[in-house]
Coordinates of N, CA and C in Angstrom, one line a residue:
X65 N -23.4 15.9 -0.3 CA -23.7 14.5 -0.1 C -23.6 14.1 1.4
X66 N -24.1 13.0 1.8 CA -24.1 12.3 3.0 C -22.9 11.9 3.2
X67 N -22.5 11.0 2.3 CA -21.4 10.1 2.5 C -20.3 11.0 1.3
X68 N -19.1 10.5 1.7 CA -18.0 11.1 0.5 C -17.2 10.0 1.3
X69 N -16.4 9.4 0.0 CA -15.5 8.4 0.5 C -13.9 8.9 -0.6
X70 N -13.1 9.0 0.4 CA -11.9 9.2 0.3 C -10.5 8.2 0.0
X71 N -10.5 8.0 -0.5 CA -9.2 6.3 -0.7 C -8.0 7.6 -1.0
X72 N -6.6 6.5 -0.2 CA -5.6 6.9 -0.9 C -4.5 6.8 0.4
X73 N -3.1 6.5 0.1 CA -2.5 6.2 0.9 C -1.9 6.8 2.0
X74 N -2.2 8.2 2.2 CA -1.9 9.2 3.2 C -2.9 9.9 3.7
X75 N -4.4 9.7 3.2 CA -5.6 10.5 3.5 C -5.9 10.6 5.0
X76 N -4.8 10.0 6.0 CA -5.3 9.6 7.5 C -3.8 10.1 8.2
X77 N -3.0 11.0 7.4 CA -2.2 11.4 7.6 C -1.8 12.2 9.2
X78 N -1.2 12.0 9.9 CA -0.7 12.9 10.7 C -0.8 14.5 11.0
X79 N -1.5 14.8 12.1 CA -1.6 16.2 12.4 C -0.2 16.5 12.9
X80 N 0.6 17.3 12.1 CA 2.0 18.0 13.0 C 2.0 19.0 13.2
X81 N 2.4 20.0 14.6 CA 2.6 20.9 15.2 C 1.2 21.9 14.4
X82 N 0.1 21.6 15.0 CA -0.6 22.3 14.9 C -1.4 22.7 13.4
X83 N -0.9 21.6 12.3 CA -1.5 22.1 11.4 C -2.5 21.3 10.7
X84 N -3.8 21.9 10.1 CA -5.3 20.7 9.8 C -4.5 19.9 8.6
X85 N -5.2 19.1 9.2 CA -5.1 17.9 7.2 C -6.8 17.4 7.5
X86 N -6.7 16.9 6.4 CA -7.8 16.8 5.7 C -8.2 15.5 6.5
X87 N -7.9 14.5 7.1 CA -8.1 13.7 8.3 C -8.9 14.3 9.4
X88 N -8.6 15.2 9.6 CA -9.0 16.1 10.8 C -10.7 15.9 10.6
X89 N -11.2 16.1 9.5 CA -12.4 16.5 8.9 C -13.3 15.1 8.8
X90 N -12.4 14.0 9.2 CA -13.2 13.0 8.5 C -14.3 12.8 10.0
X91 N -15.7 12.0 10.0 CA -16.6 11.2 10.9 C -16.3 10.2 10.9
X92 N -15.7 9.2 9.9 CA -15.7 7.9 10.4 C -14.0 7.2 9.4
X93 N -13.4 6.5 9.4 CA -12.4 6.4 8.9 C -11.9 4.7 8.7
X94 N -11.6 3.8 7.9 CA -10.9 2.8 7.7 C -9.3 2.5 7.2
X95 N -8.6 1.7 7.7 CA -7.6 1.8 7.0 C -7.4 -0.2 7.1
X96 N -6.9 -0.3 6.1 CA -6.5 -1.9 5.8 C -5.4 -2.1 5.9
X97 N -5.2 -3.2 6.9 CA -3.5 -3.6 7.7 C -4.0 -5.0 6.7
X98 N -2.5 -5.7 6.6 CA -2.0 -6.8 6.5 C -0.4 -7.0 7.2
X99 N -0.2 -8.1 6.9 CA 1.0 -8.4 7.6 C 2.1 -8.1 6.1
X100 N 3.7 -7.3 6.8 CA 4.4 -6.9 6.0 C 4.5 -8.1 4.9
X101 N 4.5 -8.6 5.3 CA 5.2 -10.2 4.1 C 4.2 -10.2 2.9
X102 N 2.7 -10.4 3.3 CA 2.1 -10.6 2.6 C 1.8 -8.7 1.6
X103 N 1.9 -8.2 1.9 CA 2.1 -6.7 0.8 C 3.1 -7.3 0.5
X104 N 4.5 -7.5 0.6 CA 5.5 -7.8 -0.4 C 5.7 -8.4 -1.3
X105 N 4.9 -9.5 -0.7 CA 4.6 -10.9 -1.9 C 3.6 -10.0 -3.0
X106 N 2.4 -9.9 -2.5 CA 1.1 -8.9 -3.5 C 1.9 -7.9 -4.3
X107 N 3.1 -7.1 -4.0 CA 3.5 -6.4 -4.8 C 4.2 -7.1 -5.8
X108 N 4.9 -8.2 -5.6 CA 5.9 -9.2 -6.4 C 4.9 -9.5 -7.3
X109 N 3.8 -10.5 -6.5 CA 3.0 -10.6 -8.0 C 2.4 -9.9 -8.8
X110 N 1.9 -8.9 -8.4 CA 1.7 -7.5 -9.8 C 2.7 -6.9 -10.2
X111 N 4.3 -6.8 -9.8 CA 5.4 -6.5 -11.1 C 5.3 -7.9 -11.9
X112 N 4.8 -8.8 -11.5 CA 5.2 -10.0 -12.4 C 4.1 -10.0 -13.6
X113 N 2.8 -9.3 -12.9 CA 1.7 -9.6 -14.3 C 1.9 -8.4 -15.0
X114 N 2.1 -6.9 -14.3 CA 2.7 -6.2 -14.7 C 3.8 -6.1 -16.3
X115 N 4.3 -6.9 -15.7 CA 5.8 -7.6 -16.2 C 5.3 -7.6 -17.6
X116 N 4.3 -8.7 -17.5 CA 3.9 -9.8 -18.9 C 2.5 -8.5 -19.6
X117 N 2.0 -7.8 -18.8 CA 1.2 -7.0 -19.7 C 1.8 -5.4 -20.1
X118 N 1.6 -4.4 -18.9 CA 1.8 -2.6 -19.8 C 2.7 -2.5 -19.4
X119 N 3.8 -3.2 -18.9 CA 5.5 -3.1 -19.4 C 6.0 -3.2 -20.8
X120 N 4.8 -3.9 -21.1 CA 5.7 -4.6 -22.8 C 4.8 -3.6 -23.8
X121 N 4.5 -2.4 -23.3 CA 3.6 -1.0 -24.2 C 5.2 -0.5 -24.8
X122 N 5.2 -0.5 -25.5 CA 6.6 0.1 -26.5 C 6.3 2.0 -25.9
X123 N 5.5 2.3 -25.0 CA 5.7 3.6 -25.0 C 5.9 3.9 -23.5
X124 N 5.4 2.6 -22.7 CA 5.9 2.7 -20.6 C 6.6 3.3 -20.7
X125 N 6.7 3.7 -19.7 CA 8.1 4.5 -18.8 C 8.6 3.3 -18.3
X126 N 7.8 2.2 -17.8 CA 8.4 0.7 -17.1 C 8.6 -0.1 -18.4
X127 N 9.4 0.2 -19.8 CA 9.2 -0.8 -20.9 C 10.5 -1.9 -20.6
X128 N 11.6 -1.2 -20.0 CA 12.8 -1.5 -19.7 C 12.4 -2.8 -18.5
X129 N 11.8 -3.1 -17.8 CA 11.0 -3.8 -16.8 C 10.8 -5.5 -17.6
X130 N 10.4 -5.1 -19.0 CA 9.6 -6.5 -19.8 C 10.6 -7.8 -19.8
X131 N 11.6 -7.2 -20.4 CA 12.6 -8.2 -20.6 C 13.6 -9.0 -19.6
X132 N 13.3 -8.5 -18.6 CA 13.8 -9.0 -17.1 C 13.7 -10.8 -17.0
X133 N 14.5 -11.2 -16.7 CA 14.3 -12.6 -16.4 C 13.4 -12.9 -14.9
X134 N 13.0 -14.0 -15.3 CA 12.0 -14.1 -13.6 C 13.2 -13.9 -12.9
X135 N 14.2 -14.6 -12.4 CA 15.2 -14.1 -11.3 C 15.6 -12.6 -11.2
X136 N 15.5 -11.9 -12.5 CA 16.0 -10.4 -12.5 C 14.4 -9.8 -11.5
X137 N 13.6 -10.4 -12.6 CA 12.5 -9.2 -12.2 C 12.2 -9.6 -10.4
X138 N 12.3 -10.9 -10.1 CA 12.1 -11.1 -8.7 C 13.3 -10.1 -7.3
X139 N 14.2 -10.0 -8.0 CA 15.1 -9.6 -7.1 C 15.1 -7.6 -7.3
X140 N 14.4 -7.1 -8.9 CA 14.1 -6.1 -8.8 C 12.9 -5.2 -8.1
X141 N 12.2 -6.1 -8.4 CA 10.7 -6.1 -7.3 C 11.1 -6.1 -6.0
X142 N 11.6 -6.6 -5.3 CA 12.1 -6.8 -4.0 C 12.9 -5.8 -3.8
X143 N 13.5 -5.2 -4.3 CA 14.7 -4.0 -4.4 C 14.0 -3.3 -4.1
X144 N 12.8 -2.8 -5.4 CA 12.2 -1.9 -5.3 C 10.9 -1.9 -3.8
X145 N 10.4 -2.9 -3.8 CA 10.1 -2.7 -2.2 C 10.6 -2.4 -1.3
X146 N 11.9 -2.8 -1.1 CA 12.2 -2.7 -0.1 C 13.2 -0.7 0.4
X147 N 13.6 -0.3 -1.0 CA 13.7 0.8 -0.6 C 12.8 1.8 -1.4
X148 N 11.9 1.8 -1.7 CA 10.5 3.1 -1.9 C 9.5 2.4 -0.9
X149 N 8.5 0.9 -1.6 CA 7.2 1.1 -1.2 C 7.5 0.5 0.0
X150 N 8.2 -0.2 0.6 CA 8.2 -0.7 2.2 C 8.6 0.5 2.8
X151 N 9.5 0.8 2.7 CA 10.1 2.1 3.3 C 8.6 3.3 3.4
X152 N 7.8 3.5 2.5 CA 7.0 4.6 2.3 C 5.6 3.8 3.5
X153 N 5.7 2.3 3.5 CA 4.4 1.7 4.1 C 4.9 2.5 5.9
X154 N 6.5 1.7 5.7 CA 6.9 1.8 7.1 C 6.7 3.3 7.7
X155 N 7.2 4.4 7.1 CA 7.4 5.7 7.3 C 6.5 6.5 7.2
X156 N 5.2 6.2 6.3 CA 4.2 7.4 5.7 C 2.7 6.7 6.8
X157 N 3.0 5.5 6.1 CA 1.5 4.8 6.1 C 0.8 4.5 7.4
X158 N 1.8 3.5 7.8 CA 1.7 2.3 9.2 C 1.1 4.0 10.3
X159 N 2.1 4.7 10.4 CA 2.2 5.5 11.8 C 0.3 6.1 11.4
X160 N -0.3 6.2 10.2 CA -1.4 6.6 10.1 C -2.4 5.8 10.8
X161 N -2.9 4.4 11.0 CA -2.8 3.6 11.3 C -3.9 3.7 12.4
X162 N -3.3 4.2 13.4 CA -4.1 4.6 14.8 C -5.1 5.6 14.5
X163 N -5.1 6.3 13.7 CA -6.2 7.4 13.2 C -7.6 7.1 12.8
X164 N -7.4 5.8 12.3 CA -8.5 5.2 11.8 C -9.2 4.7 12.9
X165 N -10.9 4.6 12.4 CA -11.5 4.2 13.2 C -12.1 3.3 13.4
X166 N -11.8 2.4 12.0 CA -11.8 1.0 12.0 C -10.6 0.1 11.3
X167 N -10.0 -0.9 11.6 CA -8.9 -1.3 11.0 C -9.4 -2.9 10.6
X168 N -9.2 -3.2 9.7 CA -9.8 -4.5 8.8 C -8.4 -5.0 8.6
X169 N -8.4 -5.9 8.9 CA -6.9 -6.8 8.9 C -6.9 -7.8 8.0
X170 N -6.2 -8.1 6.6 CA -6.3 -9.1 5.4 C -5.4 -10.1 5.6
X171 N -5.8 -11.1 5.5 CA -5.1 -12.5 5.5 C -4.3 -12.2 4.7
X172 N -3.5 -13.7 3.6 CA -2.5 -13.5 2.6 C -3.7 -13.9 1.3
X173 N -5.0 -14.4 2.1 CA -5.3 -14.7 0.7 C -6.5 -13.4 0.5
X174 N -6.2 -12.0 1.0 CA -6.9 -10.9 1.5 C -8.3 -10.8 1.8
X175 N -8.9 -12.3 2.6 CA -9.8 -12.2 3.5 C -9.6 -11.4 4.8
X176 N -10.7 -10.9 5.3 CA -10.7 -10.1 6.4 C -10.7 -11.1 7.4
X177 N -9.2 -11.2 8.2 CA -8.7 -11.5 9.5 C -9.1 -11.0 10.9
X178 N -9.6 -10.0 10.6 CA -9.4 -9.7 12.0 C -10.0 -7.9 12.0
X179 N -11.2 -7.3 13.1 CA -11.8 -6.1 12.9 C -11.4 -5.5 13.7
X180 N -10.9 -4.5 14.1 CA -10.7 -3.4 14.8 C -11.3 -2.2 15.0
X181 N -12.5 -2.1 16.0 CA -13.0 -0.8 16.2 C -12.8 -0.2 17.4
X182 N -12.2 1.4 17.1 CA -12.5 2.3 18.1 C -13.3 2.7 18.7
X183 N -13.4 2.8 20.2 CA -14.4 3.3 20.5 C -15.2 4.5 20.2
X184 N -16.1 4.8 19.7 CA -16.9 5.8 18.8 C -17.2 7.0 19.6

């Protein structure tokens, strides 16, 4: 094909000491920035709808998640960002970042803020 489009959260990964990644290979590249706060919040509110829908599957691995009180599940959500998925944004993701060749920047209400193109 012409085009092949690639999604996923390390696909723009880091070349280290000399070895290819699959980055290497791309022509043209986007990655989507927002400001940290606003991914935190977007993650809060999908454990919350989360919460109220396929947490409450009597067979989840997240079933233990359902019965959380809004103050539990708020302060678990936050937990949980703050040491996997912020941690993983901060450490995996962000440094990818510069590789891209275009960066689309999302408000909080995830309109596109702001365009960033490389010179080609």
């Amino acid at each position: 094909p012409d085009i092949v489009i690639v999604e996923g959260l390390n696909v723009l990964q880091v070349n280290r000491e000399g070895v290819e990644v699959v980055s290497d290979y791309f022509d043209f590249s986007i990655y989507m920035d927002a400001d940290v706060r606003d991914i935190e919040e977007w993650y809060v509110r999908r454990f919350f709808a989360l919460r109220e829908s396929v947490f409450r599957d009597p067979d989840s691995y997240f079933r233990h998640f359902a019965g959380l009180t809004d103050e539990q599940a708020d302060l678990t959500a936050r937990q949980i960002w703050a040491t996997i998925n912020g941690r993983n944004l901060r450490e995996n993701i962000e440094p990818t970042r510069e590789r891209a060749s275009l960066v689309l920047r999302k408000s909080n209400d995830h309109r596109v803020s702001g365009v960033r193109l490389r010179k080609l």
